[in-house]
Coordinates of C-alpha atoms in Angstrom, one line a residue:
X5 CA -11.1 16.3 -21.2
X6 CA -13.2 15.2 -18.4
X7 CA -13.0 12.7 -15.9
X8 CA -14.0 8.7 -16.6
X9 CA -16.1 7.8 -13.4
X10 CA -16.9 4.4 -14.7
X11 CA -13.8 1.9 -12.5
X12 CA -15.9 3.4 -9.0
X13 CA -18.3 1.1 -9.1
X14 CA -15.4 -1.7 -9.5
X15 CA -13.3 -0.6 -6.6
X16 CA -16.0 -0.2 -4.9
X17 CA -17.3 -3.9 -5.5
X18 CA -13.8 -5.1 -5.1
X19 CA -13.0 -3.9 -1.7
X20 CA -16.0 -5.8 -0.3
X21 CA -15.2 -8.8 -2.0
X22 CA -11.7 -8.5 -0.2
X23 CA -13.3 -8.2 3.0
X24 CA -15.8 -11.3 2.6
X25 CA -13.1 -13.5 1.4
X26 CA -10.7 -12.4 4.6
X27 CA -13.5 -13.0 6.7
X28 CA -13.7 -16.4 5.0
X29 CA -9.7 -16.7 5.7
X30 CA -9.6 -16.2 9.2
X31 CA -12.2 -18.6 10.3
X32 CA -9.8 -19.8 12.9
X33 CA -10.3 -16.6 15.0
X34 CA -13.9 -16.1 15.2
X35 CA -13.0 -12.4 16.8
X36 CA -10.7 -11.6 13.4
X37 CA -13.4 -13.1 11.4
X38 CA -16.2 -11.0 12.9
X39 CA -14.2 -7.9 13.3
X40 CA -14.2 -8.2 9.1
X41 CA -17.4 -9.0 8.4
X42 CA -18.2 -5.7 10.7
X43 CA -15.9 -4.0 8.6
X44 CA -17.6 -5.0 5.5
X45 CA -20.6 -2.2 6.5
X46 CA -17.9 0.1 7.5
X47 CA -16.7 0.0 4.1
X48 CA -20.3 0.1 2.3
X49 CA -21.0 3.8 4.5
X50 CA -17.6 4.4 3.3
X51 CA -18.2 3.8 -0.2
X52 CA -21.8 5.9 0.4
X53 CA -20.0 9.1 2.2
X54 CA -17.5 9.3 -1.0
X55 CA -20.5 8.9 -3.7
X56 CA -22.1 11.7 -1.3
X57 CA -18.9 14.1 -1.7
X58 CA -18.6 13.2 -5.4
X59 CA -22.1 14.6 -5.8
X60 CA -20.6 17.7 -4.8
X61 CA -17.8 17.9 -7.1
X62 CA -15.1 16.3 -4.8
X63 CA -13.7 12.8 -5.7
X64 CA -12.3 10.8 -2.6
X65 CA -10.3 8.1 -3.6
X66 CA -10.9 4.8 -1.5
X67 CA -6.7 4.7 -0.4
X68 CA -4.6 6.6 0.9
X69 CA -0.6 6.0 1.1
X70 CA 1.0 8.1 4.5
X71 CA 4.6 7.8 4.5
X72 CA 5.3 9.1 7.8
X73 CA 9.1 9.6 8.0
X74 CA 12.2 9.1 5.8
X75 CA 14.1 7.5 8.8
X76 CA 14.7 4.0 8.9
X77 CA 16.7 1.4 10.7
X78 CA 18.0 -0.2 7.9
X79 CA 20.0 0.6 4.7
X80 CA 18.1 -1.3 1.8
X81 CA 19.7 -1.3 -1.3
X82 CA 17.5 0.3 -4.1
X83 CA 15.7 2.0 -1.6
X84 CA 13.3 4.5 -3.1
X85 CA 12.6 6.6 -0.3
X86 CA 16.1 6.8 0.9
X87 CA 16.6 7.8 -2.7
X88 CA 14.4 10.9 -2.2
X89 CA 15.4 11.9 0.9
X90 CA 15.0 15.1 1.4
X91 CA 15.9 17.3 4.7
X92 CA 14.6 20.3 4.1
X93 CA 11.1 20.1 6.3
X94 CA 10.6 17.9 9.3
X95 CA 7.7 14.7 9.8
X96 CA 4.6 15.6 10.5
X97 CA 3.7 15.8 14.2
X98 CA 1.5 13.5 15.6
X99 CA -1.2 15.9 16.3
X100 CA -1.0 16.8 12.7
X101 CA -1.3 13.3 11.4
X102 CA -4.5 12.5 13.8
X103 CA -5.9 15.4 11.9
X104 CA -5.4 13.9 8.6
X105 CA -6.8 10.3 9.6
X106 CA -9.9 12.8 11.1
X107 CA -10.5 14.1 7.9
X108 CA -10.0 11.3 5.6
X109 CA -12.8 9.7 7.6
X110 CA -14.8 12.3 7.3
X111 CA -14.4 12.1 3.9
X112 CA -15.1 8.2 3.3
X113 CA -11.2 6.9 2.8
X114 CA -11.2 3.7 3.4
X115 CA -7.9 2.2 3.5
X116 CA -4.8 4.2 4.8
X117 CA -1.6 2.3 4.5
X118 CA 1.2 3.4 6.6
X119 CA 4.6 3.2 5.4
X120 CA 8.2 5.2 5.2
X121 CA 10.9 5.1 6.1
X122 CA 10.0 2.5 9.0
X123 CA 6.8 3.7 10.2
X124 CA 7.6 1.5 13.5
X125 CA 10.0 4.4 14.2
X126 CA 7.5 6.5 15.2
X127 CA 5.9 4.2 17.4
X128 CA 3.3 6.6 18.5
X129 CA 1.2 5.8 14.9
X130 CA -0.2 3.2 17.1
X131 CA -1.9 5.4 19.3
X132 CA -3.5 7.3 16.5
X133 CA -4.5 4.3 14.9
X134 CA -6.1 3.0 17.8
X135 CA -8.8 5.6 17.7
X136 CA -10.1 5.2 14.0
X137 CA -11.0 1.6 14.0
X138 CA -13.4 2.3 10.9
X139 CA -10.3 2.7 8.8
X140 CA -8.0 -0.7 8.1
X141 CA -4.6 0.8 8.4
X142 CA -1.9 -1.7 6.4
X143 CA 1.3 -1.2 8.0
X144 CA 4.7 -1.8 5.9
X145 CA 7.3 -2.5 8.3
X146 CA 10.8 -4.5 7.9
X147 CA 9.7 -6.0 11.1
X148 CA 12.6 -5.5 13.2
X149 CA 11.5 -3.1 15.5
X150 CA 8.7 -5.4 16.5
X151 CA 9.1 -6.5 20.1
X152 CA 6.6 -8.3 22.4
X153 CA 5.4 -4.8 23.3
X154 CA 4.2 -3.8 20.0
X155 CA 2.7 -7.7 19.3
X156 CA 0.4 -7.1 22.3
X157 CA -0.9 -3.6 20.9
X158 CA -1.6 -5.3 17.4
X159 CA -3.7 -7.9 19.1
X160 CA -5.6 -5.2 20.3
X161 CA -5.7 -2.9 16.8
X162 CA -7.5 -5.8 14.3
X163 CA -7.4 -3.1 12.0
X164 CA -3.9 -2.5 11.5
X165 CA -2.7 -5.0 9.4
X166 CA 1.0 -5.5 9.6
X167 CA 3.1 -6.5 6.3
X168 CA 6.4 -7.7 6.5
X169 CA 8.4 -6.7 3.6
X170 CA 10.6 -9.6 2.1
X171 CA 12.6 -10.6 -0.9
X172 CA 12.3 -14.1 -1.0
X173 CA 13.9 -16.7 1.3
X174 CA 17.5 -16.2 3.1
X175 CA 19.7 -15.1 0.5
X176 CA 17.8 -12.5 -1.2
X177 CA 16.1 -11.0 1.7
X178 CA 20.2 -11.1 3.4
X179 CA 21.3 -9.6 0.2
X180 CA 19.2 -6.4 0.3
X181 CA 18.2 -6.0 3.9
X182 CA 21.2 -7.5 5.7
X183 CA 23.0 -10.4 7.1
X184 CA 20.5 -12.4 9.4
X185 CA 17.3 -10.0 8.8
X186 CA 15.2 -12.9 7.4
X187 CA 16.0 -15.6 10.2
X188 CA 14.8 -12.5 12.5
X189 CA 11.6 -12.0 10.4
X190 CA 10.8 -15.6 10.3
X191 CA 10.9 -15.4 14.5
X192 CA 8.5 -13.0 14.4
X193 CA 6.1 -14.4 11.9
X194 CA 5.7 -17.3 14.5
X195 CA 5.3 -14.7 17.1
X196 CA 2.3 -13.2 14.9
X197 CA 1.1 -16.7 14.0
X198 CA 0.9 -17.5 18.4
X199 CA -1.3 -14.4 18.6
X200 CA -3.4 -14.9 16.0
X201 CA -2.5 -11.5 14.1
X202 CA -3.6 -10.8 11.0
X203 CA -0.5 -10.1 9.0
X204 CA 1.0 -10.4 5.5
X205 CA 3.9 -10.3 3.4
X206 CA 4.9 -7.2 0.9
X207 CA 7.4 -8.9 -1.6
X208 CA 9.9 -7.0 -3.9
X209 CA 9.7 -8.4 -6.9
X210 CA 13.0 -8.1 -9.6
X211 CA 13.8 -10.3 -12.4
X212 CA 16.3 -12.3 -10.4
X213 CA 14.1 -12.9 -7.4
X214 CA 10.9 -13.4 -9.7
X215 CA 11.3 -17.5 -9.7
X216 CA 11.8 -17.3 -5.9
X217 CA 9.0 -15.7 -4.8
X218 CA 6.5 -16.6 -7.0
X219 CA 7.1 -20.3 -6.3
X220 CA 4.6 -22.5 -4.8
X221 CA 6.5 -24.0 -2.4
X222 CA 7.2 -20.7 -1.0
X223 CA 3.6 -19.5 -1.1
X224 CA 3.0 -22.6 1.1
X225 CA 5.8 -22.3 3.4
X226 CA 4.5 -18.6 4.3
X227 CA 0.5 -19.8 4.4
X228 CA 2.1 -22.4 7.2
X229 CA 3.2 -19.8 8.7
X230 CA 0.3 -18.1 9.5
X231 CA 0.4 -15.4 6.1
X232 CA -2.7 -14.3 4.8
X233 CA -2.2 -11.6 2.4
X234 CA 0.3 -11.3 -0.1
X235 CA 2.0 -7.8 -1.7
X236 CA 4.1 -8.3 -5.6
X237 CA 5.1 -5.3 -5.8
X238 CA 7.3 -5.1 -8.8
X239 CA 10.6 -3.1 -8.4
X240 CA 10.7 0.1 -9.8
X241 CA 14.0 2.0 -10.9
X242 CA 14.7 5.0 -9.1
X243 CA 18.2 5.7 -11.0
X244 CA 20.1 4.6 -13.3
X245 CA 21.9 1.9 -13.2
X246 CA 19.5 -0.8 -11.5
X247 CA 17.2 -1.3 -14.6
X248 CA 18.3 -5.2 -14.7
X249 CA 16.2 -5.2 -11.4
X250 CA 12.8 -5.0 -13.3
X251 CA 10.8 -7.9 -14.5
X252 CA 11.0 -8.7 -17.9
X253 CA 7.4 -8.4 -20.1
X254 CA 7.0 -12.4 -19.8
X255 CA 7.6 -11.9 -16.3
X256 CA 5.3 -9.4 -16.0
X257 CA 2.2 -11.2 -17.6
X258 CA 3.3 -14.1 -15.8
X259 CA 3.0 -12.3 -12.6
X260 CA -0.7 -11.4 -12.9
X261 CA -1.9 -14.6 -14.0
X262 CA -0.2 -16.5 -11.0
X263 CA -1.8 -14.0 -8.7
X264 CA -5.6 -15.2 -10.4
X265 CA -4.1 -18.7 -9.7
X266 CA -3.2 -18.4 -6.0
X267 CA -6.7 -16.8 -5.3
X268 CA -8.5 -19.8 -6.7
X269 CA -5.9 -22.3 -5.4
X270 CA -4.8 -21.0 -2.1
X271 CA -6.6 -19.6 1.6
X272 CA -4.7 -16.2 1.2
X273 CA -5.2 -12.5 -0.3
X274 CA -2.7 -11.8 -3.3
X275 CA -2.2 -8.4 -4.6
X276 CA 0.3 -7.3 -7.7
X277 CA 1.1 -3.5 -7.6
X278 CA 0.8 -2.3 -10.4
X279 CA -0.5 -5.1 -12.5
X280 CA -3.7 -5.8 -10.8
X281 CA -4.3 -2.0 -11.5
X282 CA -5.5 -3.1 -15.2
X283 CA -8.8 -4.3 -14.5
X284 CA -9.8 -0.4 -13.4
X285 CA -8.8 0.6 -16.7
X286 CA -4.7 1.6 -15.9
X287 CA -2.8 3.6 -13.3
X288 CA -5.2 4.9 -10.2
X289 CA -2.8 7.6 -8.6
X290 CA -3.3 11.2 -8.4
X291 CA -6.4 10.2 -6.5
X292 CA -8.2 7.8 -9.4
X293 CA -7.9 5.8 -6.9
X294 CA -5.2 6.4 -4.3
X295 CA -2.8 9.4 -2.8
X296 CA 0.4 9.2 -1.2
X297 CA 1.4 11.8 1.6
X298 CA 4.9 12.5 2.2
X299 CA 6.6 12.6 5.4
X300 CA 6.7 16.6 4.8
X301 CA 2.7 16.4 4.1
X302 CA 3.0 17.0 0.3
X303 CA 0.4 15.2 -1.7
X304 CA 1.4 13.2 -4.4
X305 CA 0.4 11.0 -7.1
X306 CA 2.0 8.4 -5.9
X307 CA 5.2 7.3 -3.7
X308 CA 6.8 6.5 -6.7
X309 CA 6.5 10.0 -8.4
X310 CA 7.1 12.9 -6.2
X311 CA 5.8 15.8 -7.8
X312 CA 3.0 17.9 -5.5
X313 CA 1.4 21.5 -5.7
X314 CA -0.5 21.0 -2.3
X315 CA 1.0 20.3 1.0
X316 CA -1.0 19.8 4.0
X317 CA 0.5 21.9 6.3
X318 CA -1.2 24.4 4.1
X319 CA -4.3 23.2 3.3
X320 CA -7.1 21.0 4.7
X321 CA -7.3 17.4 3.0
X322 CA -10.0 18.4 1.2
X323 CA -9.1 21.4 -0.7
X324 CA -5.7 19.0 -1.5
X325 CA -8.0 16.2 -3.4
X326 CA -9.5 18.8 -5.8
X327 CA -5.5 20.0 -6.7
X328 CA -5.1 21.2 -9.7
X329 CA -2.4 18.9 -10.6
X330 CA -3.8 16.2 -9.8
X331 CA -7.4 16.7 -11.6
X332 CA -4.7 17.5 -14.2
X333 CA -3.2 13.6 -14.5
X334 CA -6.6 12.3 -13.9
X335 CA -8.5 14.4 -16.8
X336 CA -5.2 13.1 -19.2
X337 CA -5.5 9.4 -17.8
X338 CA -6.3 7.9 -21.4
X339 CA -2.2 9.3 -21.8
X340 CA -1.8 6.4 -18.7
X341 CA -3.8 3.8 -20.1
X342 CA -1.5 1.8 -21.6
X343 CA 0.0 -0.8 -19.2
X344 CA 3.9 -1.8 -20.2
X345 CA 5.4 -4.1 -17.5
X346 CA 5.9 -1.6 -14.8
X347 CA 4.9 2.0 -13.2
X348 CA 3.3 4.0 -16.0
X349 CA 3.3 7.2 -14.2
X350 CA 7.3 6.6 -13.3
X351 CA 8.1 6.0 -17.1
X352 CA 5.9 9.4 -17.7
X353 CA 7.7 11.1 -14.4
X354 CA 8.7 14.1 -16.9
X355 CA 4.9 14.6 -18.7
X356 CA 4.0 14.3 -14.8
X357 CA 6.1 17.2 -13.8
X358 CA 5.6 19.5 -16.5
X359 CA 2.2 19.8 -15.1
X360 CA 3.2 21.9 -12.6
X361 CA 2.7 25.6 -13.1

């Protein structure tokens, strides 16, 4: 079965139209504003170097998730990296990481969104990400490792984007994350708001919590704030046991037509993960449209499944993009089509791993 090229040009199209309406967005910084529109040609020579390597055979995909360590500060309950864990090889160094960053701008990546772990645990990311300022480098961070310090270096980097992961107001963000993590987080959102950072919000989203979050009045206490780009990223199970955490089908459907309604109705970004993935024809992992890197440097289909034949301690990022087990998953996408409520790939985690030889 071969390879359906045909969502490129949609991706493709789609990432400038993010651009031109953040642009739009943050009028009230002229510097943000024009340091977006710039990026907007950054990301049509970005779109142009990946059409130039898929001429040769090699398809880059526009994103790229790094998880740079397992460690974090804080004990989350449901925690899917915590929940895969594993000790047996170290982070990547630093050197190691500007390497990959090198090559996936060589290679036209667009996007490379930094998460864990805490990524702020390594707080030398920040010099890396300095030097690549082609490359818009979404940040997932709980937020509590960022000091005055760190505010100033993100007033310098407009292209990292930090996104402050939530679960909804006091109670529910208390309940997972800990007793007065949220009053801390809303500190700092002022702090970001003062400096005119360009931030957003990455929200949890489970069936009790689903009302919550996806209420107006929240939407518009978070815009007030100084929000600009919103994350529903619906809860996936990673045992069993908390399967009452994920949205119900109504509250699935519901979640991607609220997302079309706060575009049209409100001055922010939205994003549902993986609902808005529909409209490129179903799941874009194994490098359809995204990778995820491990803290260990294995590549994977995404943070969510991790299965990998290639690990970049090995091999150049390249040579890891045309894995067999990934062109694998991609050839067999029609098996991945089919969009239920939730993480298709995760609810076909066994197909996935009896892929590897």
């Amino acid at each position: 079965m071969s390879e359906d090229w045909d969502y490129v040009y949609l991706i493709n199209e789609s990432i400038g139209n993010i651009f031109k309406s953040a642009s739009r967005i943050a009028l009230r910084d002229p510097s943000q504003a024009y340091f977006l529109l710039k990026t907007v040609k950054w990301q049509k020579r970005a779109a142009e170097i990946r059409q130039k390597w898929r001429e040769d055979g090699i398809h880059v995909p526009p994103f790229m998730f790094v998880s740079i360590t397992h460690r974090c500060n804080l004990r989350c309950k449901g925690c899917f990296p915590q929940a895969n864990h594993r000790l047996s090889m170290s982070d990547l160094s630093e050197s190691k990481l500007r390497g990959i960053m090198e090559e996936a701008r060589e290679l036209g990546v667009s996007f490379i969104l930094l998460a864990g772990g805490e990524p702020l645990v390594r707080p030398g990311i920040l010099k890396i990400t300095k030097d690549f300022p082609d490359i818009i480098f979404p940040l997932i961070t709980n937020g509590l490792l960022i000091d005055e310090k760190l505010l100033t270096k993100l007033t310098e980097q407009k292209n990292v984007v930090p996104v402050i992961s939530l679960e909804g107001y006091r109670k529910d963000t208390d309940n997972r994350r800990g007793k007065g993590v949220y009053d801390h987080l809303q500190r700092t959102i002022r702090r970001m708001r003062e400096k005119n950072i360009f931030f957003g919000l990455s929200l949890t989203v489970t069936r009790s919590n689903f009302d919550a979050v996806t209420n107006e009045g929240f939407i518009k206490h978070f815009l007030d704030l100084g929000c600009k780009l919103f994350f529903f990223v619906e809860y996936v199970p990673i045992e069993q046991g908390p399967e009452n955490w994920t949205l119900t089908e109504e509250q699935n459907d519901r979640l991607i037509n609220l997302t079309f309604e706060f575009r049209a109705k409100f001055p922010g970004l939205f994003f549902a993960f993986p609902g808005d993935e529909e409209k490129f024809g179903g799941c874009l992992s194994a490098g359809r449209g995204f990778v995820h890197i491990n803290p260990e440097g294995d590549v994977e289909p995404c943070p969510f499944v991790p299965y990998s034949d290639t690990n970049l301690r090995d091999f150049p990022l390249r040579k890891a993009l045309q894995s067999e087990f990934l062109r694998e998953i991609r050839q067999n996408h029609e098996y991945l089509r089919k969009m239920q409520g939730s993480c298709t790939l995760w609810e076909k985690r066994e197909w996935v791993r009896s892929l590897l030889h």
